[in-house]
Coordinates of C-alpha atoms and ligand atoms in Angstrom, one line a residue:
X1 CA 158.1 78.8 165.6
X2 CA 157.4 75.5 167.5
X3 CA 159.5 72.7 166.6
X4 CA 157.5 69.9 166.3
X5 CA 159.2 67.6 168.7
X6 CA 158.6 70.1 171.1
X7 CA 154.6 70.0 170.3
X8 CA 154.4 66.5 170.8
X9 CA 156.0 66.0 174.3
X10 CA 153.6 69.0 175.9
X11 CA 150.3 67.1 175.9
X12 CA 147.1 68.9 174.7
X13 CA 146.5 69.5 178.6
X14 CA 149.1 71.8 178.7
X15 CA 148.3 73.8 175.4
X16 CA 145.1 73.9 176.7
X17 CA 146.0 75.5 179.7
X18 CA 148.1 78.1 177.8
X19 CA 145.4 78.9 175.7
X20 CA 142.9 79.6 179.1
X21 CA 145.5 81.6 180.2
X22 CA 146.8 83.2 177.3
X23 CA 142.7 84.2 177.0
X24 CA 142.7 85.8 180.5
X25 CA 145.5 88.0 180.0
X26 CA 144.2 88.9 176.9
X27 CA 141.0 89.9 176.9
X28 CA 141.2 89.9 180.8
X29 CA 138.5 87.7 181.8
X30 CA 137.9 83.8 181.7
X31 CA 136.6 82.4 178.7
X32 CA 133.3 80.3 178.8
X33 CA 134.6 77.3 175.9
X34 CA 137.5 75.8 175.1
X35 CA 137.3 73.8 171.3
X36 CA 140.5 71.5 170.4
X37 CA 141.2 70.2 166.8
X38 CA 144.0 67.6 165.7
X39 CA 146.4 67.7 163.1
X40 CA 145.8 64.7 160.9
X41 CA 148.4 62.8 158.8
X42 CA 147.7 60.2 156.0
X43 CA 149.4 56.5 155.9
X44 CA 148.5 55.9 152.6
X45 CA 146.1 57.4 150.1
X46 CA 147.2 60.1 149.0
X47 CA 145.2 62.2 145.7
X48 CA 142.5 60.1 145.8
X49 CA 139.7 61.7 147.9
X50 CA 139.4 64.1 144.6
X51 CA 139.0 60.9 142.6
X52 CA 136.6 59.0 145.0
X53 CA 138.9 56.6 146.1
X54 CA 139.4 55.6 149.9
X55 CA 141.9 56.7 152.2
X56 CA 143.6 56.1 155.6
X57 CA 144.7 59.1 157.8
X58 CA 144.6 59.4 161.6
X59 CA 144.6 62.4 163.8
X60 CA 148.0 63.6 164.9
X61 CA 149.2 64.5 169.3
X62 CA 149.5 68.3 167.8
X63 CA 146.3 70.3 167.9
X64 CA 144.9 73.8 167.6
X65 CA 143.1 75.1 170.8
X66 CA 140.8 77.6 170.9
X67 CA 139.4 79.7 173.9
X68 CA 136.1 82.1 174.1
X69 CA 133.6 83.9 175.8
X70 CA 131.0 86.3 174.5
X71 CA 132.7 90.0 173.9
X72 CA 130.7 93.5 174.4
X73 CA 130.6 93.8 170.3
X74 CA 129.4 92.1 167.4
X75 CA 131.2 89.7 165.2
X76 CA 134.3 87.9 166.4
X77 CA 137.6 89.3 167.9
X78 CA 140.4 87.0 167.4
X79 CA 143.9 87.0 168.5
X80 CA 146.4 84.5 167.5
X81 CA 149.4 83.6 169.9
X82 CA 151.2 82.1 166.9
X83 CA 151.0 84.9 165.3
X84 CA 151.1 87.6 167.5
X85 CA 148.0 89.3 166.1
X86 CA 144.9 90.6 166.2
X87 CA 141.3 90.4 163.7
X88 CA 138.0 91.6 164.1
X89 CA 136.0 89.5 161.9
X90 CA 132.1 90.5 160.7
X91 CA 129.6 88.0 159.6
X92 CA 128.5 91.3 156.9
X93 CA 131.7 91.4 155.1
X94 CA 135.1 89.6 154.2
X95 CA 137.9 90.9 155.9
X96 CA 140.9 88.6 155.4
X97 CA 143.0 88.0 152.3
X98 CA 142.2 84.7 150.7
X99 CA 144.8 82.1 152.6
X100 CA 145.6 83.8 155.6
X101 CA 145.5 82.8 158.9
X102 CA 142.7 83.8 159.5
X103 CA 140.3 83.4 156.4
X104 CA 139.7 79.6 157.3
X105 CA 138.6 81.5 160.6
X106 CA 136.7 83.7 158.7
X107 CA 135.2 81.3 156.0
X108 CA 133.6 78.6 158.9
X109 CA 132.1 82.1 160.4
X110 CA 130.5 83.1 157.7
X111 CA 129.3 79.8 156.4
X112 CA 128.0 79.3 159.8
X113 CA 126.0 82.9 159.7
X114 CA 124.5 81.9 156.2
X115 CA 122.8 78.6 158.1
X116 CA 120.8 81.2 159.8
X117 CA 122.6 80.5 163.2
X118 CA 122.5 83.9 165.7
X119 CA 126.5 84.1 166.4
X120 CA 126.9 86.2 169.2
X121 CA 130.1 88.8 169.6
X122 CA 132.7 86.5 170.9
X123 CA 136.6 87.1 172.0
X124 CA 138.9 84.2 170.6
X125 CA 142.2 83.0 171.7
X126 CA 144.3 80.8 169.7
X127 CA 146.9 78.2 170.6
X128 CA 148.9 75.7 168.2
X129 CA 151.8 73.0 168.5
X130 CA 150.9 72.4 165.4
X131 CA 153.3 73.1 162.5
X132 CA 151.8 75.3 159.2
X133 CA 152.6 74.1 155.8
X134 CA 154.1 71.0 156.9
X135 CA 151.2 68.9 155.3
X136 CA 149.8 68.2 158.9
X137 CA 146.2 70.0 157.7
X138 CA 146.7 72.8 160.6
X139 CA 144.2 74.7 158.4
X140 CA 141.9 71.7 158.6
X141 CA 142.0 72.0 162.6
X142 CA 141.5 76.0 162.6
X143 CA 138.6 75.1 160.1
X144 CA 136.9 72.4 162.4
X145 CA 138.0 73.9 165.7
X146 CA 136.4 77.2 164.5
X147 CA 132.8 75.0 164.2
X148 CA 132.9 72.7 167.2
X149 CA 132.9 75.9 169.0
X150 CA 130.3 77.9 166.8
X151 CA 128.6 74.8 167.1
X152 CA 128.4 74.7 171.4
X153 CA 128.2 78.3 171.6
X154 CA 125.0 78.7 169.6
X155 CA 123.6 75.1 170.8
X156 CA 123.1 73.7 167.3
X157 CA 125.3 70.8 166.8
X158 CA 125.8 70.1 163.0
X159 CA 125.4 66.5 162.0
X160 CA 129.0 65.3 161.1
X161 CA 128.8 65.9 157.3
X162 CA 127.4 69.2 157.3
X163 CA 130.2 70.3 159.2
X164 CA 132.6 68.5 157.9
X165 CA 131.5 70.0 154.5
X166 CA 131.1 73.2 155.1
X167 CA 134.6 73.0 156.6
X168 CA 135.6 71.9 153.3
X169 CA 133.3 75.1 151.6
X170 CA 135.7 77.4 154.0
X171 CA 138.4 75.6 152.7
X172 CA 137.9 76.3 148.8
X173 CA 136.4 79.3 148.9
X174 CA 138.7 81.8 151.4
X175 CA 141.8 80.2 151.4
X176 CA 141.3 79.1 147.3
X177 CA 142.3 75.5 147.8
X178 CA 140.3 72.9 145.7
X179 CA 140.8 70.1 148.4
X180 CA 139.3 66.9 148.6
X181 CA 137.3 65.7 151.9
X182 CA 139.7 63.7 153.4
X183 CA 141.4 66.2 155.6
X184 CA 138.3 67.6 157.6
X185 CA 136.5 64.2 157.6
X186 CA 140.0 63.2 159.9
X187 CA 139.7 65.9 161.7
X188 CA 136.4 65.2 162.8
X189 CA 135.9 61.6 162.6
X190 CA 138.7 60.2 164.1
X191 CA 139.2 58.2 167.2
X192 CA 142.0 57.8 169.6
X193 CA 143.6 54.4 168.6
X194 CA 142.1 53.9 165.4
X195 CA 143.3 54.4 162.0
X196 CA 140.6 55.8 159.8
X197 CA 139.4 54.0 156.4
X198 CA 137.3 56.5 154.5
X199 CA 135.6 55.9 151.3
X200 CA 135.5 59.6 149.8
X201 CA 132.5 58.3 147.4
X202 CA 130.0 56.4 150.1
X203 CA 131.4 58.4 152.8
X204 CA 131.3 55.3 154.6
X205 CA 134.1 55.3 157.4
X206 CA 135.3 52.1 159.0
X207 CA 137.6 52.6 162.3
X208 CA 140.4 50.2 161.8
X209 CA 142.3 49.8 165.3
X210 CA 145.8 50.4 165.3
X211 CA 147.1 49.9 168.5
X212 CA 150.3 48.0 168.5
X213 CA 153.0 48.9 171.7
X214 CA 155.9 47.6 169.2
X215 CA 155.1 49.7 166.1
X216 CA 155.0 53.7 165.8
X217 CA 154.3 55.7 163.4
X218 CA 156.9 58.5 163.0
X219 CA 156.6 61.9 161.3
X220 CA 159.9 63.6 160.0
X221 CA 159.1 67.6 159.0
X222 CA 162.1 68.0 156.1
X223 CA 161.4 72.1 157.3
X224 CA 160.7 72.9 153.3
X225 CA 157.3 74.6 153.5
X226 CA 154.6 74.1 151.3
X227 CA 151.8 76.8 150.2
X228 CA 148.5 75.0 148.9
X229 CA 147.4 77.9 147.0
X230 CA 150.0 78.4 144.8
X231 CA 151.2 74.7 144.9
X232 CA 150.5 72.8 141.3
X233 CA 147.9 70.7 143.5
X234 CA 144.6 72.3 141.4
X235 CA 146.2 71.8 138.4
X236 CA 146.9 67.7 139.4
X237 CA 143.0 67.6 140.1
X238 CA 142.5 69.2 136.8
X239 CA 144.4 66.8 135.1
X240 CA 142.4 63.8 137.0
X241 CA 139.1 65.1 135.9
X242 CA 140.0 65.8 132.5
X243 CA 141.0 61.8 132.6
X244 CA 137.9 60.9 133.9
X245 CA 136.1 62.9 131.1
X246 CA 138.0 61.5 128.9
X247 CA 138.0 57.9 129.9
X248 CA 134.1 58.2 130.8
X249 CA 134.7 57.2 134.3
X250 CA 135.8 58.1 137.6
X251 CA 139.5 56.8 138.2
X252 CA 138.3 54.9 141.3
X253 CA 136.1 53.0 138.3
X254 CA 139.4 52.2 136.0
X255 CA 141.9 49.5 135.3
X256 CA 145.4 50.2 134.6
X257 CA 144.7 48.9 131.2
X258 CA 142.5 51.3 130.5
X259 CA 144.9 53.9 130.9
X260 CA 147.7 52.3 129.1
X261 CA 144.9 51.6 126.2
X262 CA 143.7 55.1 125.9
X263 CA 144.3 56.8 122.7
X264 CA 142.9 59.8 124.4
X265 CA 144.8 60.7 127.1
X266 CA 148.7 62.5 126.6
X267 CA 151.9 60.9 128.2
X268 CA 151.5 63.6 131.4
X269 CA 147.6 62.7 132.0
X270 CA 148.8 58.9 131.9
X271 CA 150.7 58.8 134.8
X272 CA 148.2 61.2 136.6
X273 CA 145.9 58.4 136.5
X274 CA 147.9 55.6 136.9
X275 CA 149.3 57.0 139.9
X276 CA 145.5 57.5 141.4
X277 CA 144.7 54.1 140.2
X278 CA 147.6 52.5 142.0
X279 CA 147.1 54.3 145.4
X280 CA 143.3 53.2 145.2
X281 CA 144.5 49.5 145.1
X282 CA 147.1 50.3 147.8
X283 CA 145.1 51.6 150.3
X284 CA 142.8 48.5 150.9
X285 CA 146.1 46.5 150.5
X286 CA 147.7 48.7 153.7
X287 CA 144.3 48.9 155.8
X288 CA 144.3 44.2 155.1
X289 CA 148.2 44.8 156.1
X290 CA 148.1 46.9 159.1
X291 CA 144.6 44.6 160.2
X292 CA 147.2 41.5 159.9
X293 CA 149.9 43.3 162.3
X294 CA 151.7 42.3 158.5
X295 CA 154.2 45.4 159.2
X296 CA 156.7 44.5 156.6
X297 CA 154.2 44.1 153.5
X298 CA 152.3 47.2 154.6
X299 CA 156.0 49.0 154.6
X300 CA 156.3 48.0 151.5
X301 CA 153.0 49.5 150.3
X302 CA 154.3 53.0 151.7
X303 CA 157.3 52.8 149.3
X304 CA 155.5 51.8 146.4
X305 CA 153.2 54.8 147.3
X306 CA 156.0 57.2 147.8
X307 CA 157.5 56.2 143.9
X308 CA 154.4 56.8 142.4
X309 CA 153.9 59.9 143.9
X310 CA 157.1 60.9 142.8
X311 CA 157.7 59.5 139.2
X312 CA 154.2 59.4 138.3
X313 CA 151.9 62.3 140.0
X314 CA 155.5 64.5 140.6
X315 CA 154.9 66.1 143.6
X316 CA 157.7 64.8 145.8
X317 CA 160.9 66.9 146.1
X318 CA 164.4 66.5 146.5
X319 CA 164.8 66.6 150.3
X320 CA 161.5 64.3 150.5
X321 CA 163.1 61.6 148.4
X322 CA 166.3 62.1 150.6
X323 CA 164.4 61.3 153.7
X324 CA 162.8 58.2 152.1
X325 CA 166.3 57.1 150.9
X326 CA 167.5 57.6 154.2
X327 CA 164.8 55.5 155.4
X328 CA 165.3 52.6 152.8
X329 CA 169.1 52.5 154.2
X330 CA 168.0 51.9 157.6
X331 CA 166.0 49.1 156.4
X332 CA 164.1 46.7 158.4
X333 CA 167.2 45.2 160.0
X334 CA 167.1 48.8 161.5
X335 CA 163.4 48.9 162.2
X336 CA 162.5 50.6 159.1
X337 CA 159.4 48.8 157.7
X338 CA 158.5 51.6 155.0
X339 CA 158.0 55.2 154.7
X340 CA 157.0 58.1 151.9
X341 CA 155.7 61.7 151.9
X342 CA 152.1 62.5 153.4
X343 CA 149.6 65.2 152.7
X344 CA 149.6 67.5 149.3
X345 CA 153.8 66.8 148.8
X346 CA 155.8 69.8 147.2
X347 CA 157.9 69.7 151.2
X348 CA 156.0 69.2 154.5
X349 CA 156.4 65.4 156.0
X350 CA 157.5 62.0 155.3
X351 CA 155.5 59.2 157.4
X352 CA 157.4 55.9 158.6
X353 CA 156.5 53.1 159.8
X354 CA 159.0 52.1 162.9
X355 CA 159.5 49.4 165.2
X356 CA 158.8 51.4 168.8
X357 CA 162.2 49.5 170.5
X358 CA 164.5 51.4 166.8
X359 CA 162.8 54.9 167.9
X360 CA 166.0 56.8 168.7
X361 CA 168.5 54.7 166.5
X362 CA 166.3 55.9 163.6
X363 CA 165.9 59.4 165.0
X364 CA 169.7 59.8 164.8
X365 CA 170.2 58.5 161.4
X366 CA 167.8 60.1 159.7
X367 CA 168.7 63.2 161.9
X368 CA 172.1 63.0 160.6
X369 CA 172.0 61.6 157.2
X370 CA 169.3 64.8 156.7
X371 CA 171.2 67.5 157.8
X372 CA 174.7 66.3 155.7
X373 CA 172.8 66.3 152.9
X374 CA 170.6 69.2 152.9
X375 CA 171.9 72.0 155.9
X376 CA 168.5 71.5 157.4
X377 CA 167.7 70.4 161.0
X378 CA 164.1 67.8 160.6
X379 CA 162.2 67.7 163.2
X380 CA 160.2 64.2 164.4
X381 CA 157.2 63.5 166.4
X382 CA 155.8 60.0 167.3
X383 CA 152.2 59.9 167.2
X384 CA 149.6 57.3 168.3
X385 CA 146.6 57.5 166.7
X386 CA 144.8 60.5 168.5
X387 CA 140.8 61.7 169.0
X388 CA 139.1 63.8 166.4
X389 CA 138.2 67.6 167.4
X390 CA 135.7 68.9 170.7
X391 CA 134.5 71.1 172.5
X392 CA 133.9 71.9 176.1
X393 CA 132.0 74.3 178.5
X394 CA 134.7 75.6 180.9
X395 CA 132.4 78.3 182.9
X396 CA 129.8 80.4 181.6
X397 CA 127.7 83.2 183.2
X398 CA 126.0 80.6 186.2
X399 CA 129.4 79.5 187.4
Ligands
LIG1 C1 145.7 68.0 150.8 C2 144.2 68.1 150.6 C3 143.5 66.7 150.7 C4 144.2 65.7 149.9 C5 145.7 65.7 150.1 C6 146.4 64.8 149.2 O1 145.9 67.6 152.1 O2 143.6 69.0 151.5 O3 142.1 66.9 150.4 O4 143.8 65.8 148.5 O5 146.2 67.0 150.0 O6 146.0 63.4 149.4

């Protein structure tokens, strides 16, 4: 398993090159396209883009790459170096079991075919630094990189919502997550220094540069996994439409008061919704924040986001409060502005906003604090904001 600090310091060059390589000895020839897809993780924002609210991720250094060239069969053969295994794949029927590997492989295929699209046979090889179940949406990157290449191989590039959606299509329907938009809009739309503010009703996006040589943002893995599928996650988006039913609105449409009002709504569907109302406030209080270079206020939003995660939505655990404790310790006398968990919650990450000159102090302390507590080793990368997911021509059959 690739630790993630490991990912981050070989550069997307060098998985690349792996992947080229690993393709040759493979399949023994060179492959024709090589299609790369970041990780993404969320600042702030988090369960809202089921409830139409805006939120602010950024594409993560850690990215899937994938190699190919057409194969002398039909459908597509894919081999995983992750995984150490094989799949033939047919646009006629399913052949993975809903969440594996390769089913968000499999779904994007499909979806792809059932555009009309001629997919010819291809060989696949597949590279990763980046970590599964660590709330980092590697199945987001598998989803898009999977498209930028269908899109280059059969010269038909999608417009950036259709793919983006029908990412999102793979997503719910072979790996049986009900997730919101946010992860494979990162994916794609994301730019290299740029924080992006999506609003998950217009789909308006605005590209809010984040660029600052003193601040970083750091991600700390607390190495408990998370499984989407079986997580409580569609039962939390349940609970928010059954609110919005109930309250005859969306929750991006509803005060505070009219949640504490409601005679409709039980104790547990109350804090649901005030947790999504909350986060919908916070976000365009970060994005003014982070605009402002304001670093302590917008650390501030992260730990208001982080306690209503966890006492109000309830899908923090133990060792991701730890880590967030840990970081309160360190406070901003130690370069600590703010931190709380990113992504889905139940494990994966905590994100932390860090003055760049404190990097390795606060490395240490959380590194230590983490592991007396809990036995586990984290793992930390430092991420700048990176470029959303492409596709290039290597060499093809004129070459
Ligand atoms: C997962 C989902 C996203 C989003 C987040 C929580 O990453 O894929 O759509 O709901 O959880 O913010």
């Amino acid at each position: 398993m690739t630790s993630i600090t490991e990912a981050a310091s070989a550069s997307t060059q060098a998985l690349s090159s792996r992947a080229v390589e690993g393709f040759r000895q493979h399949f023994g020839s060179r492959p024709y396209w090589l299609s790369v897809a970041p990780g993404r993780v969320n600042l702030i924002g988090e369960h809202v883009d089921y409830n139409n609210g805006k939120v602010l991720p950024m594409a993560v250094d850690l990215h899937v790459v994938m190699t190919a060239a057409p194969g002398n069969h039909t459908g597509l053969r894919v081999y995983s170096a992750a995984m150490g295994h094989e799949i033939l794949l047919s646009s006629a029927s399913r052949q993975t079991q809903t969440g594996s590997w390769a089913a968000y492989i499999e779904g994007v295929y499909q979806l792809f075919g059932a555009l009309g699209l001629d997919i010819p046979g291809l060989d696949v090889y597949i590279e990763s630094n980046l970590p599964s179940g660590a709330g980092l949406s590697s199945s987001a990157a598998l989803e898009v990189a999977t498209a930028s290449l269908l899109e280059v191989v059969v010269g038909e590039p999608l417009e950036s919502w259709q793919k983006i959606r029908l990412c999102q299509k793979a997503e719910h329907e072979w790996a049986g997550v009900p997730c919101g938009i946010m992860d494979q809009a990162a994916v794609v739309l994301a730019q290299a220094g740029h924080l992006l503010q999506l609003d998950c009703r217009s789909l308006e996006s605005q590209q809010i540069l984040f660029d600052e040589p003193d601040i970083c943002v750091l991600i700390t893995n607390s190495q408990v996994q998370h499984k989407l599928s079986d997580s409580p996650y569609a039962q939390r988006r349940a609970q928010c439409e059954s609110a919005g039913e109930l309250l005859g609105a969306s929750l991006r449409d509803v005060a505070m008061q009219d949640i504490n009002d409601s005679p409709l709504l039980d104790p547990e569907t109350k804090q649901r919704a005030r947790h999504v109302v909350s986060e919908i406030a916070r976000v365009e209080d970060m994005t003014l924040k982070v605009s402002r270079q304001d670093w302590e206020t917008a650390g501030a939003c992260l730990y208001a986001s982080h306690l209503s995660l966890k006492e109000q939505y309830e899908v923090s655990c133990p060792e991701l409060d730890l880590l967030v404790e840990l970081a309160q310790d360190i406070g901003q006398a130690g370069g600590m502005f703010g931190s709380r968990m990113t992504g889905a919650g139940f494990g994966g990450c905590t994100v932390s906003l860090i003055a760049s000159s404190e990097q390795d102090a606060i490395i240490g302390r959380l590194r230590e604090g983490y592991r007396a507590k809990t036995g586990l080793d984290p793992d930390f990368v430092l991420s700048r904001p990176a470029a959303g997911a492409a596709c290039f021509v290597l060499h093809g059959p004129q070459t």
